């Protein structure tokens, strides 16, 4: 992608702070969503009311009505039978907070965006990107309900496929905002090898794959079994009969608890090795790569911390605080990977040196 040309009339700092604030809210949303999943709260609200659902139950009668609706789904009957109203309120507040935060993010994005459009000065390319991100945000709300709906009839939890889609879409929006903020900044182009550029892009791709697999692990509760490391099911590489017993074979990659956890581990090893190689390559080319070397080292450090947290979370059978720390550092890894890939991405010379004037910069 090229640098975004923005006319000098548009103030630079408010635009960046707005986008960074939305990105921070999305990161918080992901963590609240993780807590909602870990506390088994995601199915406590069985209706999708985008407007009227903003208000929680306000009277005892409304609380009783919400509780009775929850009692009609399989999760209550099979997992939470006998739950009292006070216990229901605990899980309700997690899901309500998650949905309210989603609505708040929508407003926090749209209202300032409309203001910037009204003020003028946004380039056509920037407007297209921002509208695309807004559209993805609207899709995310629909995907969230699509996910919840999967657990209301024939299951006691949401579909792991839909959970993974919901998470990855949220983080795709987050990554898009981070990339856009970086592209609003005028910086000299970094002279880097094609290999360094390719590995930075592959790191972003592998990070997204790992995030998807992590969501499958969460959806299947796969972190609560096979709680040994480095062995899994008694070996570093489990037997093929245990990994591929379902038919068709590809279903094991999404439905087999052992296979999904094994994929998540192997992808973690691959991500660690690739981050280490990228860091070594960037440091070796420090004279030419400039900030890319420090960016690569920070990314490798974050991947290392993430790997350690993942192992501790597994060995301790997914305690909520460790699990949320693992998820939080995953967001840090994604942020650093996107920043590094953008730093090394090609820029046109005129744009790189500011002929396409960033917001608030002199021409």
C-alpha positions as a printed Julia matrix, in Angstrom:
363×3 Matrix{Float64}:
   0.0     0.0    0.0
   1.14    3.54  -0.65
   1.22    6.43   1.79
  -2.15    8.14   2.14
  -2.14   11.64   0.68
  -4.0    13.97   3.03
  -4.38   17.68   2.3
  -2.6    20.03   4.68
  -5.89   21.65   5.77
  -6.91   18.67   7.91
  -5.48   18.59  11.45
  -3.09   15.69  11.88
  -3.18   14.94  15.59
  -6.98   14.56  16.1
  -7.21   12.15  13.19
  -4.48    9.91  14.54
  -5.71   10.04  18.13
  -9.21    9.15  17.0
  -8.01    6.07  15.13
  -5.65    5.03  17.93
  -8.48    5.39  20.46
 -10.72    3.15  18.37
  -7.92    0.59  18.08
  -7.48    0.64  21.87
 -11.23    0.11  22.33
 -11.14   -2.86  19.95
  -8.26   -4.38  21.93
 -10.3    -3.91  25.12
 -13.3    -5.45  23.37
 -11.27   -8.54  22.5
 -10.19   -8.94  26.12
 -13.75   -8.5   27.43
 -14.84  -11.05  24.84
 -12.17  -13.42  26.13
 -13.4   -12.99  29.7
 -16.96  -13.55  28.49
 -15.87  -16.82  26.92
 -13.85  -17.95  29.94
 -16.74  -17.28  32.32
 -19.23  -19.07  30.0
 -21.27  -15.87  29.8
 -21.71  -15.45  26.06
 -25.12  -17.13  25.84
 -26.7   -15.36  28.79
 -28.52  -12.9   26.49
 -30.56  -14.89  23.99
 -31.89  -12.02  21.87
 -30.28   -9.51  19.57
 -31.74   -6.05  20.12
 -29.23   -3.56  18.68
 -31.09   -0.5   20.04
 -33.33   -1.52  22.94
 -30.75   -4.02  24.16
 -28.56   -1.12  25.22
 -30.45   -1.0   28.51
 -30.1    -3.93  30.91
 -33.06   -5.26  32.91
 -34.13   -2.53  35.32
 -36.8    -4.26  37.39
 -37.09   -7.63  39.07
 -39.74   -8.59  36.53
 -37.36   -7.83  33.66
 -34.59   -9.8   35.35
 -36.92  -12.76  35.78
 -37.95  -12.55  32.13
 -34.29  -12.55  30.98
 -33.5   -15.47  33.27
 -36.48  -17.49  32.05
 -35.35  -16.94  28.45
 -31.89  -18.27  29.37
 -33.43  -21.32  31.01
 -34.91  -22.36  27.67
 -31.54  -22.94  25.96
 -29.45  -26.14  26.18
 -26.57  -24.51  28.07
 -28.72  -23.86  31.11
 -30.31  -27.3   31.07
 -27.06  -29.23  30.59
 -24.46  -27.08  32.32
 -26.13  -24.62  34.67
 -29.31  -26.3   35.86
 -30.13  -25.01  39.35
 -28.4   -21.66  38.8
 -30.08  -18.93  40.85
 -30.9   -15.39  39.72
 -27.86  -13.88  41.43
 -25.54  -16.28  39.59
 -27.32  -15.52  36.33
 -26.74  -11.8   36.83
 -22.99  -12.42  37.07
 -22.79  -13.97  33.61
 -25.36  -11.57  32.2
 -23.25   -8.53  33.09
 -20.22   -9.9   31.23
 -22.18  -10.42  28.0
 -24.08   -7.14  28.36
 -20.79   -5.26  28.88
 -19.33   -6.94  25.82
 -22.28   -5.91  23.65
 -22.42   -2.4   25.09
 -18.74   -1.91  24.35
 -19.38   -3.01  20.77
 -22.1    -0.37  20.4
 -19.84    2.25  21.96
 -17.04    1.42  19.51
 -19.47    1.85  16.62
 -20.41    5.33  17.85
 -16.8     6.21  18.69
 -15.86    5.38  15.11
 -18.81    6.77  13.16
 -19.41   10.12  14.85
 -15.83   11.48  14.59
 -15.6    10.03  11.08
 -18.69   11.99  10.02
 -17.16   15.09  11.61
 -13.93   14.67   9.65
 -15.95   14.15   6.47
 -17.94   17.31   7.19
 -14.76   19.31   7.78
 -13.33   18.04   4.51
  -9.68   17.49   3.7
  -9.62   13.68   3.68
  -8.22   12.22   0.49
 -10.31    9.85  -1.58
  -8.05    6.92  -0.71
  -8.28    7.61   3.01
 -12.06    7.95   2.87
 -12.35    4.62   1.07
 -10.21    2.92   3.69
 -12.18    4.42   6.55
 -15.53    3.48   5.01
 -14.24   -0.05   4.46
 -13.24   -0.31   8.12
 -16.65    0.98   9.15
 -18.34   -1.61   6.94
 -16.24   -4.36   8.49
 -17.31   -3.08  11.92
 -20.96   -3.42  10.95
 -20.28   -6.91   9.64
 -18.58   -7.73  12.95
 -21.79   -6.97  14.84
 -23.74   -9.34  12.58
 -21.06  -12.03  12.93
 -21.26  -11.66  16.71
 -24.96  -12.49  16.7
 -24.39  -15.27  14.13
 -21.91  -16.72  16.62
 -24.27  -16.45  19.6
 -27.15  -17.94  17.61
 -25.12  -21.11  17.05
 -25.35  -21.9   20.77
 -29.05  -21.3   21.34
 -30.61  -24.48  19.95
 -28.56  -27.65  19.63
 -25.33  -26.87  21.49
 -24.2   -25.88  24.97
 -21.64  -23.43  23.58
 -21.11  -21.39  20.45
 -19.58  -22.89  17.32
 -15.79  -22.74  17.42
 -15.82  -21.9   13.69
 -17.97  -18.84  14.3
 -16.04  -17.85  17.41
 -12.78  -17.92  15.43
 -14.34  -15.9   12.61
 -15.61  -13.32  15.12
 -12.19  -12.92  16.74
 -10.18  -12.78  13.53
 -12.52  -10.21  11.99
 -12.16   -7.98  15.07
  -8.38   -8.23  14.88
  -8.41   -7.65  11.11
 -10.2    -4.34  11.76
  -7.7    -3.57  14.51
  -4.76   -4.32  12.18
  -6.31   -2.21   9.44
  -6.52    0.77  11.78
  -2.93    0.32  12.96
  -1.72    0.12   9.36
  -3.72    3.23   8.39
  -2.31    5.28  11.28
   1.19    4.29  10.23
   0.47    5.28   6.63
  -0.6     8.74   7.77
   2.92    9.38   9.0
   5.55   10.82   6.66
   8.81    8.89   7.07
  11.81    8.15   4.86
  11.64    4.8    3.11
  13.74    2.02   4.62
  16.17    0.33   2.28
  15.7    -3.35   3.09
  16.21   -6.63   1.29
  13.3    -8.37  -0.37
  13.81  -11.25   2.07
  13.32   -8.97   5.07
  10.15   -7.52   3.56
   8.75  -10.96   2.74
   9.41  -12.39   6.21
   7.74   -9.37   7.83
   4.62   -9.96   5.72
   4.68  -13.7    6.44
   4.91  -12.93  10.17
   1.62  -11.03   9.96
   0.01  -13.93   8.09
   1.27  -16.58  10.51
   0.17  -14.44  13.45
  -3.37  -14.36  12.08
  -3.32  -18.12  11.54
  -2.19  -18.58  15.14
  -4.93  -16.27  16.4
  -7.5   -18.28  14.46
  -6.19  -21.53  15.92
  -6.18  -20.0   19.4
  -9.86  -19.18  18.98
 -10.54  -22.78  17.94
  -8.72  -23.95  21.08
 -10.9   -21.63  23.17
 -14.08  -22.72  21.4
 -13.33  -26.41  21.97
 -12.01  -25.82  25.52
  -8.94  -27.62  24.2
  -6.65  -25.86  26.65
  -8.19  -27.76  29.56
  -6.89  -31.11  28.33
  -3.44  -32.42  27.38
  -1.94  -30.13  30.01
   1.67  -31.22  29.56
   4.55  -29.66  27.68
   6.52  -30.25  25.49
   4.76  -33.62  25.13
   1.12  -33.78  24.12
  -0.85  -37.0   24.6
   2.38  -38.73  25.66
   4.61  -37.65  22.77
   5.99  -34.57  21.1
   4.06  -35.59  17.97
   0.91  -37.64  18.75
   0.07  -40.76  16.77
  -1.62  -40.32  13.41
  -4.49  -42.52  14.58
  -5.29  -40.01  17.32
  -4.78  -36.94  15.16
  -6.77  -38.03  12.12
  -9.51  -40.4   13.26
 -12.47  -38.28  12.11
 -13.77  -38.38   8.56
 -13.43  -36.56   6.32
  -9.84  -36.02   7.43
  -9.95  -32.21   7.28
 -12.59  -32.04  10.03
  -9.9   -33.04  12.51
  -8.2   -29.71  11.89
 -11.23  -27.89  13.34
 -13.14  -30.4   15.49
 -10.6   -32.81  16.97
  -9.46  -31.37  20.31
  -6.06  -33.05  20.15
  -5.4   -31.99  16.55
  -6.44  -28.39  17.16
  -4.21  -28.05  20.21
  -1.35  -29.72  18.32
  -1.8   -27.28  15.4
  -1.75  -24.36  17.83
   1.51  -25.61  19.39
   3.23  -26.27  16.06
   2.21  -22.89  14.68
   3.59  -21.26  17.84
   6.93  -22.96  17.24
   6.89  -21.82  13.6
   6.05  -18.25  14.62
   8.84  -18.22  17.2
  11.39  -19.54  14.68
  10.31  -17.09  11.99
  10.42  -14.13  14.4
  13.91  -15.18  15.52
  15.1   -15.5   11.91
  13.59  -12.13  10.98
  15.25  -10.46  13.98
  18.63  -11.99  13.12
  18.29  -10.89   9.51
  17.25   -7.35  10.48
  20.07   -6.9   12.98
  22.59   -8.14  10.44
  21.32   -5.47   8.02
  21.02   -2.77  10.7
  23.13   -0.25   8.76
  20.63   -0.28   5.91
  17.42   -1.31   7.67
  17.48    1.34  10.4
  14.43    1.09  12.69
  13.56   -2.3   11.23
  16.2    -3.93  13.44
  14.73   -2.61  16.7
  11.23   -3.4   15.45
  12.23   -6.98  14.71
  13.82   -7.38  18.15
  10.73   -6.03  19.91
   8.55   -8.39  17.89
  10.73  -11.38  18.75
  10.64  -10.42  22.44
   6.83  -10.21  22.37
   6.55  -13.59  20.62
   8.83  -15.09  23.28
   6.71  -13.69  26.12
   3.59  -14.93  24.36
   5.03  -18.44  24.05
   5.93  -18.54  27.75
   2.45  -17.33  28.71
   0.9   -19.94  26.45
   2.87  -22.74  28.11
   2.01  -21.48  31.61
  -1.66  -21.14  30.69
  -1.71  -24.71  29.4
   0.15  -26.22  32.35
  -2.18  -24.48  34.81
  -5.34  -25.51  32.91
  -6.36  -22.06  31.73
  -6.79  -19.85  34.81
  -8.64  -16.71  33.75
  -5.9   -14.18  34.55
  -3.19  -16.11  32.73
  -5.51  -16.74  29.8
  -6.33  -13.04  29.5
  -2.64  -12.13  29.76
  -1.95  -14.62  26.96
  -4.65  -12.96  24.86
  -3.42   -9.45  25.65
   0.14  -10.24  24.57
  -1.26  -11.8   21.39
  -2.68   -8.37  20.54
   0.75   -6.85  21.25
   2.38   -9.39  18.91
  -0.12   -8.58  16.16
   0.44   -4.83  16.62
   4.21   -5.14  16.41
   3.97   -7.49  13.41
   1.72   -5.06  11.51
   3.94   -2.09  12.39
   7.02   -3.99  11.24
   5.41   -5.06   7.96
   4.23   -1.5    7.28
   7.68   -0.12   8.14
   9.26   -2.36   5.51
   6.53   -2.09   2.89
   7.38   -0.28  -0.31
   6.61    3.43  -0.62
   6.78    5.67  -3.64
   9.7     8.08  -3.25
   7.58   11.23  -3.58
   5.15   10.02  -0.93
   7.9     8.76   1.31
   9.47   12.21   1.44
   6.25   14.1    1.86
   5.07   15.43  -1.52
   1.77   13.82  -0.61
   1.47   16.0    2.47
   0.33   14.21   5.64
  -2.27   15.91   7.78
  -1.01   19.0    9.52
   2.47   18.86   7.93
   3.88   21.74   5.89
   4.16   21.22   2.19
